[in-house]
JSON list of C-alpha atoms in Angstrom, two decimals:
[
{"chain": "J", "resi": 159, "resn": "UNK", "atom": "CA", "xyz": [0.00, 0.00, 0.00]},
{"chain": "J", "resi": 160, "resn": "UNK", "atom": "CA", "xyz": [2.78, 2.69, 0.93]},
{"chain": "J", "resi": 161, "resn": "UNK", "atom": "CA", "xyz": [4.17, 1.80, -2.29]},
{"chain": "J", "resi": 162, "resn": "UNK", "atom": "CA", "xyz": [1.08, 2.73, -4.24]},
{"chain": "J", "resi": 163, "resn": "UNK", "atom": "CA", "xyz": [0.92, 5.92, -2.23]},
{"chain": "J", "resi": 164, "resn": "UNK", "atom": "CA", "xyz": [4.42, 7.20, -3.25]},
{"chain": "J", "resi": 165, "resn": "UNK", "atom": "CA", "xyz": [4.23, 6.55, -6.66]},
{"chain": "J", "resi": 166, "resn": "UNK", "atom": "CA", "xyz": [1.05, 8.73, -6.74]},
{"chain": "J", "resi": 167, "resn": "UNK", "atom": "CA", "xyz": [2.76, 11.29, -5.23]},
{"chain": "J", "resi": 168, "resn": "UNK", "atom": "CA", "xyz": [5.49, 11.04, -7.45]},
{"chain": "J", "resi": 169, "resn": "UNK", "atom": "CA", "xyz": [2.74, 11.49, -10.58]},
{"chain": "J", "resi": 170, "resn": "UNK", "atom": "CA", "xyz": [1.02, 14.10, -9.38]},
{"chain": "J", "resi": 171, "resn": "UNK", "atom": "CA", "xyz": [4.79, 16.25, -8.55]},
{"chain": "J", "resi": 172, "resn": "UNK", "atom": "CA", "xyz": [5.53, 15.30, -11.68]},
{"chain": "J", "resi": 173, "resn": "UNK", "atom": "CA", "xyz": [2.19, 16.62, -13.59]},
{"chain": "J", "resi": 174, "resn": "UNK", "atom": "CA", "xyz": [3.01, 19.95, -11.89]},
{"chain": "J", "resi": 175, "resn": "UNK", "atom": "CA", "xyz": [6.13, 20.50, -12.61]},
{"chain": "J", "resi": 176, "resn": "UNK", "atom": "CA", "xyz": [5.43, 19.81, -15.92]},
{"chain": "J", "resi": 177, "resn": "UNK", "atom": "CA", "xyz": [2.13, 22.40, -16.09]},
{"chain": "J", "resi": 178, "resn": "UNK", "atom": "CA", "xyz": [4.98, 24.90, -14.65]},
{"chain": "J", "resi": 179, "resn": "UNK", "atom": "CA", "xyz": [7.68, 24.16, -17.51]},
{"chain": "J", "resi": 180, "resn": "UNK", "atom": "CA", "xyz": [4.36, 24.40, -19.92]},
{"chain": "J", "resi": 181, "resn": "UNK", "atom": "CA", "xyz": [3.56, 28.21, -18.50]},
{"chain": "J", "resi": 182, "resn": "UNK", "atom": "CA", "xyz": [7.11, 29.42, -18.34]},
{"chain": "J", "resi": 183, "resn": "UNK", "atom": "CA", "xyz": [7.71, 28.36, -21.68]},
{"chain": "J", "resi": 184, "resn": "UNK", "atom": "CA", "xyz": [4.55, 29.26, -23.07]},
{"chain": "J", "resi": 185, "resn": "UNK", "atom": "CA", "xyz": [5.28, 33.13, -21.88]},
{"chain": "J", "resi": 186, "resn": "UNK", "atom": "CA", "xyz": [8.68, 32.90, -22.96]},
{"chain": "J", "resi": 187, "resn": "UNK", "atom": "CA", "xyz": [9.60, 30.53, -26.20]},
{"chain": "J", "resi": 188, "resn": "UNK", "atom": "CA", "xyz": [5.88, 29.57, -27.35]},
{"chain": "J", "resi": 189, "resn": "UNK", "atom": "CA", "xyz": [3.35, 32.14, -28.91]},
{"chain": "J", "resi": 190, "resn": "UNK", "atom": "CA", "xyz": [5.41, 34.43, -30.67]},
{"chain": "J", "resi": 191, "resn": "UNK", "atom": "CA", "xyz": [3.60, 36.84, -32.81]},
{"chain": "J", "resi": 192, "resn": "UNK", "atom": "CA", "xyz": [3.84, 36.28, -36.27]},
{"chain": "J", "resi": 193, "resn": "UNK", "atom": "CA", "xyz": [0.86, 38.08, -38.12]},
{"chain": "J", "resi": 194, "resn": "UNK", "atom": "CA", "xyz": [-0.58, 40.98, -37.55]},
{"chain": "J", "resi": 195, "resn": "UNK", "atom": "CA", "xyz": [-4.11, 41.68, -39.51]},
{"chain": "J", "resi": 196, "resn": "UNK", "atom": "CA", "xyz": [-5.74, 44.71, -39.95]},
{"chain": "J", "resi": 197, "resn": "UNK", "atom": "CA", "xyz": [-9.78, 44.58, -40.43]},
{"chain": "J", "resi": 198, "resn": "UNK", "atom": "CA", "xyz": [-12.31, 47.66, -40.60]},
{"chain": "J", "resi": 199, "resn": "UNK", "atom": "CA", "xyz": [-11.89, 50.65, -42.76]},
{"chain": "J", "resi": 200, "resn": "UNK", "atom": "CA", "xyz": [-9.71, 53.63, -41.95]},
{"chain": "J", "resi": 201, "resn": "UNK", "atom": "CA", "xyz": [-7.63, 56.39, -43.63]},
{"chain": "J", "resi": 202, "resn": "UNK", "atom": "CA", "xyz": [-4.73, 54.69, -41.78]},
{"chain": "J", "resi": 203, "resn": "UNK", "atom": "CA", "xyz": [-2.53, 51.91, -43.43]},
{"chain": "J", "resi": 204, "resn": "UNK", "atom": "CA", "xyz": [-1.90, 48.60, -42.26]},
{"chain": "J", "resi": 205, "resn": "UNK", "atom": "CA", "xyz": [1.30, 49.39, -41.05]},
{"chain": "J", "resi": 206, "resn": "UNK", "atom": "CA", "xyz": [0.76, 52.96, -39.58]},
{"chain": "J", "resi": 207, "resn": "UNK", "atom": "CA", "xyz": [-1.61, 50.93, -37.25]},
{"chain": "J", "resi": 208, "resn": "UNK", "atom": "CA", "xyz": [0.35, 48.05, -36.40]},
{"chain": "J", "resi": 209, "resn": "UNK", "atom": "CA", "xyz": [3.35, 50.46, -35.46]},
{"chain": "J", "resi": 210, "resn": "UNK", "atom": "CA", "xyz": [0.53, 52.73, -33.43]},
{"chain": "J", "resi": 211, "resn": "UNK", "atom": "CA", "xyz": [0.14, 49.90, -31.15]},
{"chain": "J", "resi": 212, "resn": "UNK", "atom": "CA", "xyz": [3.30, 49.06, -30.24]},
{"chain": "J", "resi": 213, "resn": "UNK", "atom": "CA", "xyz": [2.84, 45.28, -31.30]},
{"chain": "J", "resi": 214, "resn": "UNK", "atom": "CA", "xyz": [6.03, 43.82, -33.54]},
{"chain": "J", "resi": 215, "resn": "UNK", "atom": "CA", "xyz": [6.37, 40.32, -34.91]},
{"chain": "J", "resi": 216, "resn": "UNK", "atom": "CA", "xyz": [8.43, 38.34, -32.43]},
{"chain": "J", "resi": 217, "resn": "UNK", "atom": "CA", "xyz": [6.39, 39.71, -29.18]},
{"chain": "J", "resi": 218, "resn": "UNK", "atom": "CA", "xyz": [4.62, 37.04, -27.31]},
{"chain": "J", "resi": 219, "resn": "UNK", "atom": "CA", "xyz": [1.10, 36.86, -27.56]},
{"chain": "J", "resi": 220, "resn": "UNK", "atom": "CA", "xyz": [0.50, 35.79, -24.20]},
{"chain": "J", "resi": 221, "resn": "UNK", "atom": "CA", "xyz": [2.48, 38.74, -22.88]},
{"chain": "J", "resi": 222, "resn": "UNK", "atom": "CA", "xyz": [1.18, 41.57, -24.85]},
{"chain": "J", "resi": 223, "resn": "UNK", "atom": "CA", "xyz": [-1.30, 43.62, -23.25]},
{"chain": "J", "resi": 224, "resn": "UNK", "atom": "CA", "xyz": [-4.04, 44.00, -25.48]},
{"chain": "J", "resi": 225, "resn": "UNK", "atom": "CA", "xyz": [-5.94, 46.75, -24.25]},
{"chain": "J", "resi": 226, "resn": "UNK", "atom": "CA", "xyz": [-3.09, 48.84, -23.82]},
{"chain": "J", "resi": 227, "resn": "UNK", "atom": "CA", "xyz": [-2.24, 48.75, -27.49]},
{"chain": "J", "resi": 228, "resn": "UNK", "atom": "CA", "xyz": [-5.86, 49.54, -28.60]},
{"chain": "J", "resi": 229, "resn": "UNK", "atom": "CA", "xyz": [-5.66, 52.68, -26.67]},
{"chain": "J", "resi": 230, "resn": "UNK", "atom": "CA", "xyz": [-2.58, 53.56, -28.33]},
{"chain": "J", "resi": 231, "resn": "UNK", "atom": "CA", "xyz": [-4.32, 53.18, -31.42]},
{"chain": "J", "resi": 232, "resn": "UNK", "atom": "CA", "xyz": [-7.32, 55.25, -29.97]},
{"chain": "J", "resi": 233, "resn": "UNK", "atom": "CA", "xyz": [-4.87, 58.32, -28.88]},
{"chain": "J", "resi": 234, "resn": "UNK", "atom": "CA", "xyz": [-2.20, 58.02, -31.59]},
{"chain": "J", "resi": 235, "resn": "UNK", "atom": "CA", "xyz": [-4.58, 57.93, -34.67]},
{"chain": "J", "resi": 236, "resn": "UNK", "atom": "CA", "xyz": [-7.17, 60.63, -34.28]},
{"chain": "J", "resi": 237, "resn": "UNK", "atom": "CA", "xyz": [-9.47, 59.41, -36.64]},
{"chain": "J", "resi": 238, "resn": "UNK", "atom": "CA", "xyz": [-9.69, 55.61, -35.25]},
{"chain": "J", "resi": 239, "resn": "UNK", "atom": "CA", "xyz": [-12.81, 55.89, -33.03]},
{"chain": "J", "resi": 240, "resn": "UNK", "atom": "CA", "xyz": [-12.30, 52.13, -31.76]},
{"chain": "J", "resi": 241, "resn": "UNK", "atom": "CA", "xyz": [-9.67, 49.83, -31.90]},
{"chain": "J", "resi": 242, "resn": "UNK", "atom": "CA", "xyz": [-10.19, 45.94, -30.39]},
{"chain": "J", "resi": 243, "resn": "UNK", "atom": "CA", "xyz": [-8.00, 43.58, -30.69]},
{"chain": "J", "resi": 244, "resn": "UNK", "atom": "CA", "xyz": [-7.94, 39.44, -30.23]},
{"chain": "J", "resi": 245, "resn": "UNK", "atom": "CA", "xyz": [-5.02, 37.11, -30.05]},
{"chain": "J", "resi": 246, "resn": "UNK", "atom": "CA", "xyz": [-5.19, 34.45, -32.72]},
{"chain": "J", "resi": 247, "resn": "UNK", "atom": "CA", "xyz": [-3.42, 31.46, -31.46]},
{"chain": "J", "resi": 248, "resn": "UNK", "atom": "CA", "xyz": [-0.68, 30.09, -32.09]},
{"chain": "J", "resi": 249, "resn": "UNK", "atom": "CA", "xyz": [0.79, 33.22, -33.33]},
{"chain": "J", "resi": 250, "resn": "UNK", "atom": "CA", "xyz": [-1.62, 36.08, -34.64]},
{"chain": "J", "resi": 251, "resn": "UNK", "atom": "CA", "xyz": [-3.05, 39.24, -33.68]},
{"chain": "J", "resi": 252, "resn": "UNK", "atom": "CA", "xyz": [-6.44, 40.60, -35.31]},
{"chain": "J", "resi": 253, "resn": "UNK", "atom": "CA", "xyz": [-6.79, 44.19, -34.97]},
{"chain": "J", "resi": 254, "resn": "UNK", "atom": "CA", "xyz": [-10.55, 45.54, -35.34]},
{"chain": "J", "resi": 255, "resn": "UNK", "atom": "CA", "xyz": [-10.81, 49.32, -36.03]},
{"chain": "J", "resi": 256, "resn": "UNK", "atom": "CA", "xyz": [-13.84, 51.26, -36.82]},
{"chain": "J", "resi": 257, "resn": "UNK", "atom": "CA", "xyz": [-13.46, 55.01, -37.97]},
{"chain": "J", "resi": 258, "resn": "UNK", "atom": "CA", "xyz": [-14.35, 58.60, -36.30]},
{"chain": "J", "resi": 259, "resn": "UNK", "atom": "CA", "xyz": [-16.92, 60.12, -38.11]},
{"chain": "J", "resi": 260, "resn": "UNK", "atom": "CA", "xyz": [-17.09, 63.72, -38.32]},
{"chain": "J", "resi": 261, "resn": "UNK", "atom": "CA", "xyz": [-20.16, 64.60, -36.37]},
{"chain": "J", "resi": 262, "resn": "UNK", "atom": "CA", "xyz": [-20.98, 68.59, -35.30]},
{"chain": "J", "resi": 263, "resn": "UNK", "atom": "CA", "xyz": [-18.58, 71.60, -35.45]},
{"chain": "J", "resi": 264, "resn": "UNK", "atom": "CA", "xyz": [-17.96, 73.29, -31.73]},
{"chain": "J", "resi": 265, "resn": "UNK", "atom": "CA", "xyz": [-17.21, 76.51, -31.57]},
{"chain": "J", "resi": 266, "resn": "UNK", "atom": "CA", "xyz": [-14.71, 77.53, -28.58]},
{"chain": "J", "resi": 267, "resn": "UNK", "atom": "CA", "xyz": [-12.77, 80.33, -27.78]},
{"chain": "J", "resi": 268, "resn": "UNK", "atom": "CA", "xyz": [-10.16, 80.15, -29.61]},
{"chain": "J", "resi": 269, "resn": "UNK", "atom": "CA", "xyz": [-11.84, 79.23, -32.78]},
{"chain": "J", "resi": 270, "resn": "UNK", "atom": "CA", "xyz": [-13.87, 75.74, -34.26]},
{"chain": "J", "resi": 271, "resn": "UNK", "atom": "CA", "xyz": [-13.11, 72.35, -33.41]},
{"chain": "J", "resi": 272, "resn": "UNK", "atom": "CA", "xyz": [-14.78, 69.54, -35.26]},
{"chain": "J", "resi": 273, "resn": "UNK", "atom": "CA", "xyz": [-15.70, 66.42, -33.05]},
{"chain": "J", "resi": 274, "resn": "UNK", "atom": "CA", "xyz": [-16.81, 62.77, -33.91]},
{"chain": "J", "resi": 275, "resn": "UNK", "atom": "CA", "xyz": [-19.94, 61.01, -32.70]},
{"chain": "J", "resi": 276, "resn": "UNK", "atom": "CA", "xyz": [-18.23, 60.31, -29.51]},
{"chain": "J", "resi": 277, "resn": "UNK", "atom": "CA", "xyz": [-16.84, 63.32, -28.92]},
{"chain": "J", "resi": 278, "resn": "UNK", "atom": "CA", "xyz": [-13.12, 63.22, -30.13]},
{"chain": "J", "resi": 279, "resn": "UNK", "atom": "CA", "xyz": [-11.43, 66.59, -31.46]},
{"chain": "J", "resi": 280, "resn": "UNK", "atom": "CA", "xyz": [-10.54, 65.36, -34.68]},
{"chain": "J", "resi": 281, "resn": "UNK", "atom": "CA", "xyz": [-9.71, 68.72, -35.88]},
{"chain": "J", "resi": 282, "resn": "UNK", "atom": "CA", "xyz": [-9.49, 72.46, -34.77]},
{"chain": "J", "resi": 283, "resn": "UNK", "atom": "CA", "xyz": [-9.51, 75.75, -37.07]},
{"chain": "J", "resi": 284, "resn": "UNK", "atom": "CA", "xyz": [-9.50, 79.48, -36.28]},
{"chain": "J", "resi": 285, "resn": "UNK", "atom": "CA", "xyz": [-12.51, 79.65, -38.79]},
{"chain": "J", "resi": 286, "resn": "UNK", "atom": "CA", "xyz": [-15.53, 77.76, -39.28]},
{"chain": "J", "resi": 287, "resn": "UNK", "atom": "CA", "xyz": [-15.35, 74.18, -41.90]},
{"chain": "J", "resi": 288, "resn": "UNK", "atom": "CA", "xyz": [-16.84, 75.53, -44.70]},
{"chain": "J", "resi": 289, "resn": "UNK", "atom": "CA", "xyz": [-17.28, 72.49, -47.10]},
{"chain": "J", "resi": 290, "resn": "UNK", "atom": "CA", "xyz": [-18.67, 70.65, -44.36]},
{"chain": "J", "resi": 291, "resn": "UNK", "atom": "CA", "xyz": [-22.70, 70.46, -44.27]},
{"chain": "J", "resi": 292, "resn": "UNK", "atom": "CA", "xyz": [-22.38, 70.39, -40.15]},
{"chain": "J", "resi": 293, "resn": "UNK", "atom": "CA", "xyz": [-24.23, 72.17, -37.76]},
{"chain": "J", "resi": 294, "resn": "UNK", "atom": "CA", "xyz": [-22.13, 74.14, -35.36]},
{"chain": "J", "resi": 295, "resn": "UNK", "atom": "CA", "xyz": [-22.63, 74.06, -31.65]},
{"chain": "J", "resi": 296, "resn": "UNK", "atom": "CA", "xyz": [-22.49, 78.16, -30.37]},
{"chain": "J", "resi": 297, "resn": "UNK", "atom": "CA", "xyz": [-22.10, 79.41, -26.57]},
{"chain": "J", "resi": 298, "resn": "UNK", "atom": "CA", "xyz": [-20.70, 76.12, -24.61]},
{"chain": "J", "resi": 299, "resn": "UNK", "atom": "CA", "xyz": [-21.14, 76.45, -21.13]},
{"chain": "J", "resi": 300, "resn": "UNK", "atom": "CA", "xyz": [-18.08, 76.68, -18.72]},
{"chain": "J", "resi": 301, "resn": "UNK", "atom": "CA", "xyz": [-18.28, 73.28, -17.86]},
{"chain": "J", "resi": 302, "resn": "UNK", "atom": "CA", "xyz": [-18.22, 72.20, -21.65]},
{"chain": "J", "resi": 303, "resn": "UNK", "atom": "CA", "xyz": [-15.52, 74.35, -22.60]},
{"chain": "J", "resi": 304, "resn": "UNK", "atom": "CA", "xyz": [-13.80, 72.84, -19.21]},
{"chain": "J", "resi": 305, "resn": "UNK", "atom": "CA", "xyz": [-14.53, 69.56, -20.69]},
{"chain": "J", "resi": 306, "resn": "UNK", "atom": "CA", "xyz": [-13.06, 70.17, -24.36]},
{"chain": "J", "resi": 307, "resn": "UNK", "atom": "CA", "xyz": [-9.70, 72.22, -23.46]},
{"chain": "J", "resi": 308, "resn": "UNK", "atom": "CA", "xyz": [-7.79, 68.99, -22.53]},
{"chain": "J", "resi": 309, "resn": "UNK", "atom": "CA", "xyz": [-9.05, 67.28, -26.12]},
{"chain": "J", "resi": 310, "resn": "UNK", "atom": "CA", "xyz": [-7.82, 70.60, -27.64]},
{"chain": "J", "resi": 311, "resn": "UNK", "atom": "CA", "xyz": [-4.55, 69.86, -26.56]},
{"chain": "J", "resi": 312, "resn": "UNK", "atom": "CA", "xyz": [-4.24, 66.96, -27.15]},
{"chain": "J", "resi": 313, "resn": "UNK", "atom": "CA", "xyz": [-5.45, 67.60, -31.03]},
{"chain": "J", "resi": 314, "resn": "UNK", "atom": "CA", "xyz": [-3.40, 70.52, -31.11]},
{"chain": "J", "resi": 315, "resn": "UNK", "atom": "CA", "xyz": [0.05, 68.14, -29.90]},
{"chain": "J", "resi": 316, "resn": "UNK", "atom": "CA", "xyz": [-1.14, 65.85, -32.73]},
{"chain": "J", "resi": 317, "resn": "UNK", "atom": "CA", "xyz": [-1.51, 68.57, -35.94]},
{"chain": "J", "resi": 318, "resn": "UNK", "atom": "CA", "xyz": [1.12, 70.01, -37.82]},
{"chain": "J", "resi": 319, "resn": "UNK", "atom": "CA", "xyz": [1.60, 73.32, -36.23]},
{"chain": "J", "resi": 320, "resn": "UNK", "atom": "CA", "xyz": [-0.28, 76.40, -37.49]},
{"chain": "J", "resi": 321, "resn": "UNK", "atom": "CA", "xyz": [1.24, 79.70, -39.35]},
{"chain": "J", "resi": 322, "resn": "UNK", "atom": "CA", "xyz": [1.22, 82.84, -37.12]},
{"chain": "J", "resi": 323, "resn": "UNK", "atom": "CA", "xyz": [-0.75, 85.44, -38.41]},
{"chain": "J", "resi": 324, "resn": "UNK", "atom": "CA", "xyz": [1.13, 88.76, -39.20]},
{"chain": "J", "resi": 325, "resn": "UNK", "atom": "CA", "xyz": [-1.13, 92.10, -39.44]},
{"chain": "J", "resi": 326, "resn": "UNK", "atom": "CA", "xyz": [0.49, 94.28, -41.99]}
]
């Protein structure tokens, strides 16, 4: 009987050590990222995307922290609205993006801001969007303005900068 007992002892040590050697390795030789696939429409390449998230080939796919590179994609790309993305085992990454779409001008203080449905800046202008058939928001509140200045900035950081203006 005490013979029976030890070599179940022996299995069951032995099944665990080998689930351990499966989890290190699997977070450190197995899963490596291979592909990387883009779906949804965008003005954004495949490959401004991929490099937006931070994901390369060769990262492991256990490791990778998915919802920290779809909010890089979300903050670097202004006009990516939503960004989800799925491992693929054994070695993929699916990246999901839907687009902003330009919903209602906002005029501010310091000039016209166009926002999406959700209410990203995607743009800001010292003049209202003429070409666009948008209805423009007038008089924001304190609290609204209070509410847009950090997206402002953020916009701003993101656009090519503008020209001075010179009075002659």
């Amino acid at each position: 009987m005490a013979n029976g007992r030890s070599k179940g002892g022996y299995l069951g040590i032995a099944a665990f050590a080998a689930v351990v050697i499966f989890l290190i390795l699997s977070t450190t030789v197995f899963f490596k990222i291979d592909t990387i696939t883009v779906k949804g429409s965008s003005i954004y390449t495949a490959e401004e995307i991929c490099a937006a998230s931070g994901i390369k080939s060769g990262n492991n796919l256990i490791r990778t922290n998915m919802s920290k590179a779809a909010a890089n994609i979300e903050n670097t790309l202004i006009y990516i609205e939503t960004a989800e993305l799925k491992r693929s085992f054994p070695s993929g990454v699916v990246i999901t993006v839907s687009p902003c779409r330009e919903a209602i001008s906002a005029e501010y203080e310091d000039g016209f801001c166009l926002l999406s449905e959700k209410g990203k800046v995607l743009k800001t202008s010292e003049t209202p969007f003429p070409t666009l058939s948008l209805s423009t928001v007038q008089g924001l509140s304190r609290s609204r303005r209070n509410w847009l200045k950090p997206k402002l900035r953020q916009a701003r950081a993101m656009s090519p900068p503008r020209r001075k203006r010179t009075k002659l």
